[in-house]
Amino acid sequence: MPFAENQQQTGGRIHYVLFSPWAVRSNGALDSCDSPLMKLLVRAIYAIVGVSVEEAIAPITHLIDNPPHTALSAFIKTKPVDLTMNTFDRGTAVRLDDITKKLLNR
């Protein structure tokens, strides 16, 4: 959030989009599970709510072709997300930005 708010760095030309496709059916999801029980559970969840990679990409390509006009926006699938929600805590974002800068300067 802080980086997107600092339009001086980008001249106002770069717009940031946070995007969540939710559950995408891919081999990577199953590979991350060590437990056979977890693999079974993940397979069941993705069978119910998961979408194919092609379906997950469609909203992204739409956003690339039709970029939002705000410096920062967020979407879950095709639904815009309100950036004033508690999920987008500015204080936490500033802290993460500070920590990231310190790590990069090491």
mmCIF file of C-alpha atoms in Angstrom:
data_model
loop_
_atom_site.group_PDB
_atom_site.id
_atom_site.type_symbol
_atom_site.label_atom_id
_atom_site.label_comp_id
_atom_site.label_asym_id
_atom_site.label_seq_id
_atom_site.Cartn_x
_atom_site.Cartn_y
_atom_site.Cartn_z
ATOM 1 C CA MET A 1 0.000 0.000 0.000
ATOM 2 C CA PRO A 2 2.690 2.570 0.851
ATOM 3 C CA PHE A 3 4.519 1.930 -2.412
ATOM 4 C CA ALA A 4 1.347 2.372 -4.449
ATOM 5 C CA GLU A 5 0.572 5.562 -2.551
ATOM 6 C CA ASN A 6 3.960 7.049 -3.419
ATOM 7 C CA GLN A 7 3.189 8.102 -6.974
ATOM 8 C CA GLN A 8 6.346 10.248 -7.101
ATOM 9 C CA GLN A 9 8.371 7.064 -7.596
ATOM 10 C CA THR A 10 6.319 6.048 -10.647
ATOM 11 C CA GLY A 11 5.178 9.380 -12.004
ATOM 12 C CA GLY A 12 1.612 8.222 -11.461
ATOM 13 C CA ARG A 13 1.857 5.847 -14.425
ATOM 14 C CA ILE A 14 1.915 2.560 -12.541
ATOM 15 C CA HIS A 15 -1.262 1.158 -11.051
ATOM 16 C CA TYR A 16 -1.114 -1.789 -8.653
ATOM 17 C CA VAL A 17 -3.716 -4.544 -8.596
ATOM 18 C CA LEU A 18 -3.982 -7.112 -5.821
ATOM 19 C CA PHE A 19 -5.692 -10.195 -7.224
ATOM 20 C CA SER A 20 -6.934 -13.414 -5.655
ATOM 21 C CA PRO A 21 -8.297 -16.130 -7.924
ATOM 22 C CA TRP A 22 -9.308 -18.189 -4.858
ATOM 23 C CA ALA A 23 -8.789 -21.907 -5.368
ATOM 24 C CA VAL A 24 -7.067 -22.828 -8.626
ATOM 25 C CA ARG A 25 -6.861 -26.471 -9.575
ATOM 26 C CA SER A 26 -3.179 -27.124 -10.192
ATOM 27 C CA ASN A 27 -0.644 -29.791 -9.385
ATOM 28 C CA GLY A 28 1.257 -27.370 -7.175
ATOM 29 C CA ALA A 29 -1.521 -27.300 -4.587
ATOM 30 C CA LEU A 30 -1.371 -31.049 -4.095
ATOM 31 C CA ASP A 31 2.434 -31.128 -4.154
ATOM 32 C CA SER A 32 2.550 -28.827 -1.129
ATOM 33 C CA CYS A 33 0.785 -31.416 1.050
ATOM 34 C CA ASP A 34 2.866 -34.095 2.745
ATOM 35 C CA SER A 35 0.020 -35.870 4.486
ATOM 36 C CA PRO A 36 -2.205 -38.206 2.453
ATOM 37 C CA LEU A 37 -5.169 -36.973 4.496
ATOM 38 C CA MET A 38 -4.380 -33.337 3.617
ATOM 39 C CA LYS A 39 -4.009 -34.268 -0.056
ATOM 40 C CA LEU A 40 -7.448 -35.877 0.071
ATOM 41 C CA LEU A 41 -8.927 -32.819 1.774
ATOM 42 C CA VAL A 42 -7.303 -30.387 -0.681
ATOM 43 C CA ARG A 43 -8.434 -32.516 -3.632
ATOM 44 C CA ALA A 44 -12.025 -32.422 -2.299
ATOM 45 C CA ILE A 45 -11.958 -28.657 -1.715
ATOM 46 C CA TYR A 46 -10.560 -27.958 -5.173
ATOM 47 C CA ALA A 47 -13.131 -30.275 -6.740
ATOM 48 C CA ILE A 48 -15.918 -28.265 -5.093
ATOM 49 C CA VAL A 49 -14.722 -24.650 -5.367
ATOM 50 C CA GLY A 50 -11.602 -24.801 -7.519
ATOM 51 C CA VAL A 51 -11.354 -23.400 -11.015
ATOM 52 C CA SER A 52 -9.037 -24.349 -13.852
ATOM 53 C CA VAL A 53 -5.936 -22.305 -14.555
ATOM 54 C CA GLU A 54 -7.612 -21.008 -17.724
ATOM 55 C CA GLU A 55 -10.617 -19.794 -15.698
ATOM 56 C CA ALA A 56 -8.356 -18.158 -13.117
ATOM 57 C CA ILE A 57 -6.411 -16.276 -15.791
ATOM 58 C CA ALA A 58 -9.468 -14.745 -17.496
ATOM 59 C CA PRO A 59 -10.042 -11.989 -14.881
ATOM 60 C CA ILE A 60 -6.334 -11.161 -14.906
ATOM 61 C CA THR A 61 -6.256 -10.664 -18.664
ATOM 62 C CA HIS A 62 -9.405 -8.548 -18.377
ATOM 63 C CA LEU A 63 -7.653 -6.330 -15.802
ATOM 64 C CA ILE A 64 -4.603 -6.020 -18.054
ATOM 65 C CA ASP A 65 -6.797 -4.997 -20.993
ATOM 66 C CA ASN A 66 -8.959 -2.721 -18.806
ATOM 67 C CA PRO A 67 -6.726 -1.486 -15.974
ATOM 68 C CA PRO A 68 -8.329 0.236 -12.999
ATOM 69 C CA HIS A 69 -7.755 4.000 -12.790
ATOM 70 C CA THR A 70 -6.813 4.047 -9.113
ATOM 71 C CA ALA A 71 -3.221 3.709 -7.870
ATOM 72 C CA LEU A 72 -4.161 0.595 -5.887
ATOM 73 C CA SER A 73 -7.104 -1.740 -6.309
ATOM 74 C CA ALA A 74 -7.926 -5.274 -5.216
ATOM 75 C CA PHE A 75 -10.100 -8.035 -6.623
ATOM 76 C CA ILE A 76 -11.298 -11.471 -5.612
ATOM 77 C CA LYS A 77 -11.989 -13.106 -8.936
ATOM 78 C CA THR A 78 -13.944 -10.364 -10.738
ATOM 79 C CA LYS A 79 -15.330 -8.660 -7.627
ATOM 80 C CA PRO A 80 -13.651 -5.436 -6.457
ATOM 81 C CA VAL A 81 -12.549 -5.480 -2.815
ATOM 82 C CA ASP A 82 -13.032 -2.464 -0.566
ATOM 83 C CA LEU A 83 -9.582 -1.279 0.513
ATOM 84 C CA THR A 84 -11.010 0.232 3.700
ATOM 85 C CA MET A 85 -11.706 -3.263 5.073
ATOM 86 C CA ASN A 86 -9.748 -4.426 8.123
ATOM 87 C CA THR A 87 -7.900 -6.863 5.848
ATOM 88 C CA PHE A 88 -6.029 -3.916 4.361
ATOM 89 C CA ASP A 89 -4.564 -2.519 7.544
ATOM 90 C CA ARG A 90 -2.416 0.440 6.550
ATOM 91 C CA GLY A 91 -0.293 0.219 9.699
ATOM 92 C CA THR A 92 0.639 -3.383 8.954
ATOM 93 C CA ALA A 93 1.382 -2.492 5.335
ATOM 94 C CA VAL A 94 3.684 0.344 6.410
ATOM 95 C CA ARG A 95 5.487 -1.977 8.833
ATOM 96 C CA LEU A 96 5.940 -4.605 6.072
ATOM 97 C CA ASP A 97 7.224 -1.897 3.711
ATOM 98 C CA ASP A 98 9.766 -0.735 6.327
ATOM 99 C CA ILE A 99 10.956 -4.295 7.032
ATOM 100 C CA THR A 100 11.257 -5.046 3.313
ATOM 101 C CA LYS A 101 13.337 -1.901 2.711
ATOM 102 C CA LYS A 102 15.648 -2.793 5.610
ATOM 103 C CA LEU A 103 16.127 -6.336 4.278
ATOM 104 C CA LEU A 104 16.863 -5.076 0.779
ATOM 105 C CA ASN A 105 19.452 -2.619 2.085
ATOM 106 C CA ARG A 106 21.476 -5.301 3.912
#
